[in-house]
Amino acid sequence: MKRATKVSIGLCFILTFIAACGEKLPKAPLEKTTLQLKWQHQSQFAGFYLAQEEGYYTAENLAVEFIEGGPGIDPAQVVGTGQADFGVVAPEDVLIKQSEGQDVTAIATIYQHSAVVFATLENSGIIRPKDFKGKTIAALGDGSMRDFELRLRVLLRKTGLDMTMIQLVPYDPDYKGFYDGKVDVTPAYLSGGVAKMRRKGCKLNLIWPDDYGIHFYSDVLIVSRKLLEEHSDRVVRFVRASLQGWRAAVSDPDKAVQVTMKYARIRNPDLQTDMMQALIPLVHTGEAQIGWMTAEAWQHMYDIMENQGLLSAPLPELTKVYSTRFLETIYGAKGQ
Amino acid sequence: MRLFGKLFIIFLLFAVGPAMGLGWLAFINGRDFITRQATNHLVSTNLLKIAEFERWLDNNAANLEILAEFLDLQGGLAAAVPVHDMQDPQHQAYHQKITEKFLQPFMNQSGFFELFIMRAADGVILLSTDPRHEGKYRENRRFFQKGKTATFIENVYYSMALQEPAMTIATPVKDQKGDTIAVLAGRLNLKDLSEIISRSSGLISSENTYLVNKFKFFITEPKFGQGFALKKSVFTQGVIMALQHFEGTGFYADYRGIPVIGAYKWIPAWELCIITEIDQAEALAPIYLLRKKLLMIGTAIISICLAAGWILARMFIRPIRKLMEATRGMGQGRLSFKTDIFSRDEIGDLARAFENMAERLEATLVSRTDLQKEVVERKQIEAKLVRTLDELKRSNQDLQQFAYTASHDLQEPLRMISSYSQLLAERYQDRLDDKAHKYIHYAVDGAVRMQALINDLLAYARVNARTKDFSAVDSQAVLGTALGNLRAAIQESGALVTNDELPMVMADAVQLTQVFQNLIGNSIKYRGKNPPRIHISAQQEGQNQCFSVADNGIGMDMQYKDKVFAVFQRLHTREEYPGTGIGLALCKRIVERHGGEIWFESEQGRGATFYFTLRGVEGLNADINLGEQNREGKLSIETH
């Protein structure tokens, strides 16, 4: 009895000692990594902010730096040239960059549906793509705004129209022409411009390309092929923490907005809340796990891009364009 | 701990222990029963809700199928399908006919809030009860793809068109030939579903049933919270268990963080979890009530036990405490007391025995006190005596000193008187007549006598003043010295002095010589007509030696037995027998100084025997021998 007590006390000491040592062992330094955002700081990226602020990245031993996007910045280019490890871009960009020979790969999609809509004033009578004929549309752009123009081209072709039948003018993120009536149709993000315009008091008709057989992801997470192959462990950790952040954002939009306000350029919490409310259904559809991608969806996007002749060279296979193995690692093979 | 505390705690334990044990048992039993009842209720609620959910879906699906059949029977749709140009008046006519005659009335009496018909070929919406959606394509939607072949119920998803979660049922519409020409779809109002699922019996206000999809998002609105469907995810223990396809119940915190009892079940057909929860606070309220009651009863019991224990402990302790106080009193000397304990039990006996003991102790102590008092008194007297003695000694010494000084200082003027008187007689012998010579003779004689008196007085005073310590003295040798000193008188009187063997005594040899000399001298002086015969002997009387000096002199009356020993007291005139009258006084003083006594026996004309006692050396022999040896030792050392 006595002996047993002594032995157990001894064990306790040893275990405590080991535990103490374990605590004192210096943690490996955080791995630095960078995320190139598609646009300026706003609710659109709330999940990433949450992952940062709630310590999900730190828990995965990552120190993430956000690089803001904006006019004139091509995020896919930044990632493709290795200036950033990860990026948030439009899926079209991934396909285009791949066809141009730049190796960036989509590893998750933040938005299951495209957030791109074409907005018209409610009393304009423009409620379907067919109504675009002869109208002034502010969809001309490049860099991160290129998807507006691309989407318009596809939508027009799908409707039986072409670019010659409309008046194409440059996209204006401030929508001045639209408010003044000089522009009839403007593309916008459901989670961005639409919220802004509605805040201004505009009553809008929204024409969603998805309703017309054009199914695109929006805001996909990309990584350079190099990082993907050489540091796939870091990629898994980054994706896992980011998606955890997005799940938290969907679960608690108020908090997501609160955290976003630390970053947001437009310091209007009501606007950011509107954006947040708009993007939640795009992120979480109820049909799949957050971030989940399917081969069919990518094939569909590729087919559209290919058919429209928007790719400089056809891609014989899409394995380089996207990779679901990280999602499968995180969620299991079936994404459940 | 004090005995009182111990007793008190023991009483308390005996009383409270069983009460608490029973209370605990009752509580546990009650809790188990109530918990079992609650979980049973939750599990059955889940089963009922699943049944209701499926019936709701089946009813709606069946109704939709009937409508599809009906559309087909009318045959109108088949003609409309290929046209699809919203500007075409013919289409508009069909549109109006079908929506107004079929879709709208049906919708009004069903659970659908939107009905629409898609062309089988490309999924375009031909017509809808909500015209805004007409012309849109649904070719990639599962309800369209699956609905082309058979009735399909699409699980809850977020509808972008509706901007809210939706469930859609789709069923094929076939033409006369049996080919699918279109798909009829209806969107179900999820508010109805939420209502069905969350509707509770009302008996338990916190009862909360909801569905959660496999992505852990709410499908129906739970009772507490709005706008949760597909917007809030839930990670409670119940959901996690259900997603692992377990069925059961548990105690955990729900999505609000409130502790609940929950029943969870996985519905494989719909890949949904059904969760029914009730707040633990409400479910366990009866238990809490029971616990409260038990606690109250327990508290009451404990209070009573406290009081009873206190009283009992006091009852036991009070006599003991009294005894203790009595004991303490005894310690402080209070022996007469009553403990006031009259009980007939052991403590009573103890108290009485104790009282007895105290009584007897008191008696003993009283006699002791008396003795002590006497001792004290005696000591006081003794001290007084010692004091008196000291005073006496001091005054005596003073007196002696005075006498000595006086007699010594008196001699000088006296010598001058006698010297100058004699000088006067010699120098003026011729010029003085006989009468003058006679007067001078008287003066000288007086001076000489006074000198003798003073000398004697000085000797008397010296007995105590200039003394040596006593030592062992051979009285035989001392007698020899005395007789030597008296040789002239003996020869002149023709006295015969005899003696027995005399012992060793403790004495001052010089003084003892004086005693013998005085006594023998007196015997010679007061002789009768016959030559004096004097015998000296000694006899041991205990530790003392009793010397006797017997003569055949004139003797004296025993009435003077005291007077003869007084200073300057004489029985005869100076003319009859010369002397100062100090001899016997001196003897007495010397003997008394030696601790002895002196007396005489005599008859007028028949001689006298003087006795005196001195301390013998028998008891001190050993000491003396030892002393002599030492002296010899010393001598031998000096010789060396």
mmCIF file of C-alpha atoms in Angstrom, chain A residues 113-114 128 130 190 206 208 210-215 247 250-253 277 280-282 284-290 300 335-336, chain B residues 85-86 131-142 154 156-158 160-161 163 213-217 230-233 235 271:
data_model
loop_
_atom_site.group_PDB
_atom_site.id
_atom_site.type_symbol
_atom_site.label_atom_id
_atom_site.label_comp_id
_atom_site.label_asym_id
_atom_site.label_seq_id
_atom_site.Cartn_x
_atom_site.Cartn_y
_atom_site.Cartn_z
ATOM 1 C CA HIS A 113 -22.613 30.903 -56.854
ATOM 2 C CA SER A 114 -21.459 33.858 -58.772
ATOM 3 C CA ARG A 128 -34.292 40.135 -68.587
ATOM 4 C CA LYS A 130 -33.090 40.280 -73.763
ATOM 5 C CA LEU A 190 -24.379 41.091 -54.867
ATOM 6 C CA LEU A 206 -31.193 42.224 -60.571
ATOM 7 C CA TRP A 208 -28.475 37.016 -62.319
ATOM 8 C CA ASP A 210 -26.998 31.965 -63.007
ATOM 9 C CA ASP A 211 -30.719 32.043 -63.873
ATOM 10 C CA TYR A 212 -29.778 31.875 -67.539
ATOM 11 C CA GLY A 213 -27.667 28.757 -67.522
ATOM 12 C CA ILE A 214 -24.397 30.465 -66.632
ATOM 13 C CA HIS A 215 -23.188 28.856 -63.462
ATOM 14 C CA ARG A 247 -18.100 28.907 -41.190
ATOM 15 C CA VAL A 250 -21.860 32.420 -41.716
ATOM 16 C CA SER A 251 -22.836 31.335 -38.229
ATOM 17 C CA ASP A 252 -22.431 34.728 -36.679
ATOM 18 C CA PRO A 253 -22.749 37.506 -39.279
ATOM 19 C CA GLN A 277 -26.243 39.312 -45.447
ATOM 20 C CA ILE A 280 -24.059 34.341 -46.791
ATOM 21 C CA PRO A 281 -26.361 32.450 -49.224
ATOM 22 C CA LEU A 282 -23.600 32.444 -51.812
ATOM 23 C CA HIS A 284 -23.463 28.485 -47.755
ATOM 24 C CA THR A 285 -26.163 27.120 -50.056
ATOM 25 C CA GLY A 286 -27.291 24.280 -47.859
ATOM 26 C CA GLU A 287 -26.316 21.893 -50.620
ATOM 27 C CA ALA A 288 -22.624 21.417 -49.909
ATOM 28 C CA GLN A 289 -19.913 22.116 -47.377
ATOM 29 C CA ILE A 290 -18.476 25.589 -47.333
ATOM 30 C CA HIS A 300 -19.323 23.886 -67.030
ATOM 31 C CA GLY A 335 -17.598 16.529 -48.609
ATOM 32 C CA GLN A 336 -19.843 15.613 -45.709
ATOM 33 C CA ASP B 85 -42.232 33.508 -76.374
ATOM 34 C CA MET B 86 -43.542 35.760 -73.753
ATOM 35 C CA PRO B 131 -43.884 35.874 -63.355
ATOM 36 C CA ARG B 132 -40.528 37.387 -62.490
ATOM 37 C CA HIS B 133 -38.969 33.963 -62.695
ATOM 38 C CA GLU B 134 -40.356 33.128 -66.100
ATOM 39 C CA GLY B 135 -37.617 32.777 -68.697
ATOM 40 C CA LYS B 136 -34.995 31.744 -66.206
ATOM 41 C CA TYR B 137 -33.202 28.474 -66.584
ATOM 42 C CA ARG B 138 -33.172 25.716 -63.987
ATOM 43 C CA GLU B 139 -31.392 23.154 -66.107
ATOM 44 C CA ASN B 140 -28.701 22.427 -63.489
ATOM 45 C CA ARG B 141 -31.005 22.152 -60.506
ATOM 46 C CA ARG B 142 -31.447 18.750 -59.027
ATOM 47 C CA GLU B 154 -35.234 18.482 -53.005
ATOM 48 C CA VAL B 156 -33.585 22.216 -47.908
ATOM 49 C CA TYR B 157 -31.286 24.571 -49.804
ATOM 50 C CA TYR B 158 -30.851 28.281 -50.087
ATOM 51 C CA MET B 160 -31.166 32.573 -54.610
ATOM 52 C CA ALA B 161 -34.377 33.408 -56.391
ATOM 53 C CA GLN B 163 -33.396 34.776 -51.048
ATOM 54 C CA ASN B 213 -28.780 19.366 -41.905
ATOM 55 C CA LYS B 214 -25.649 17.371 -42.401
ATOM 56 C CA PHE B 215 -23.619 20.570 -42.556
ATOM 57 C CA LYS B 216 -24.729 21.352 -39.022
ATOM 58 C CA PHE B 217 -26.950 24.243 -40.104
ATOM 59 C CA LEU B 230 -29.419 27.890 -43.065
ATOM 60 C CA LYS B 231 -27.779 30.828 -41.364
ATOM 61 C CA LYS B 232 -26.723 29.485 -38.038
ATOM 62 C CA SER B 233 -24.755 26.374 -37.531
ATOM 63 C CA PHE B 235 -22.256 22.276 -32.768
ATOM 64 C CA GLU B 271 -30.006 13.295 -44.148
#
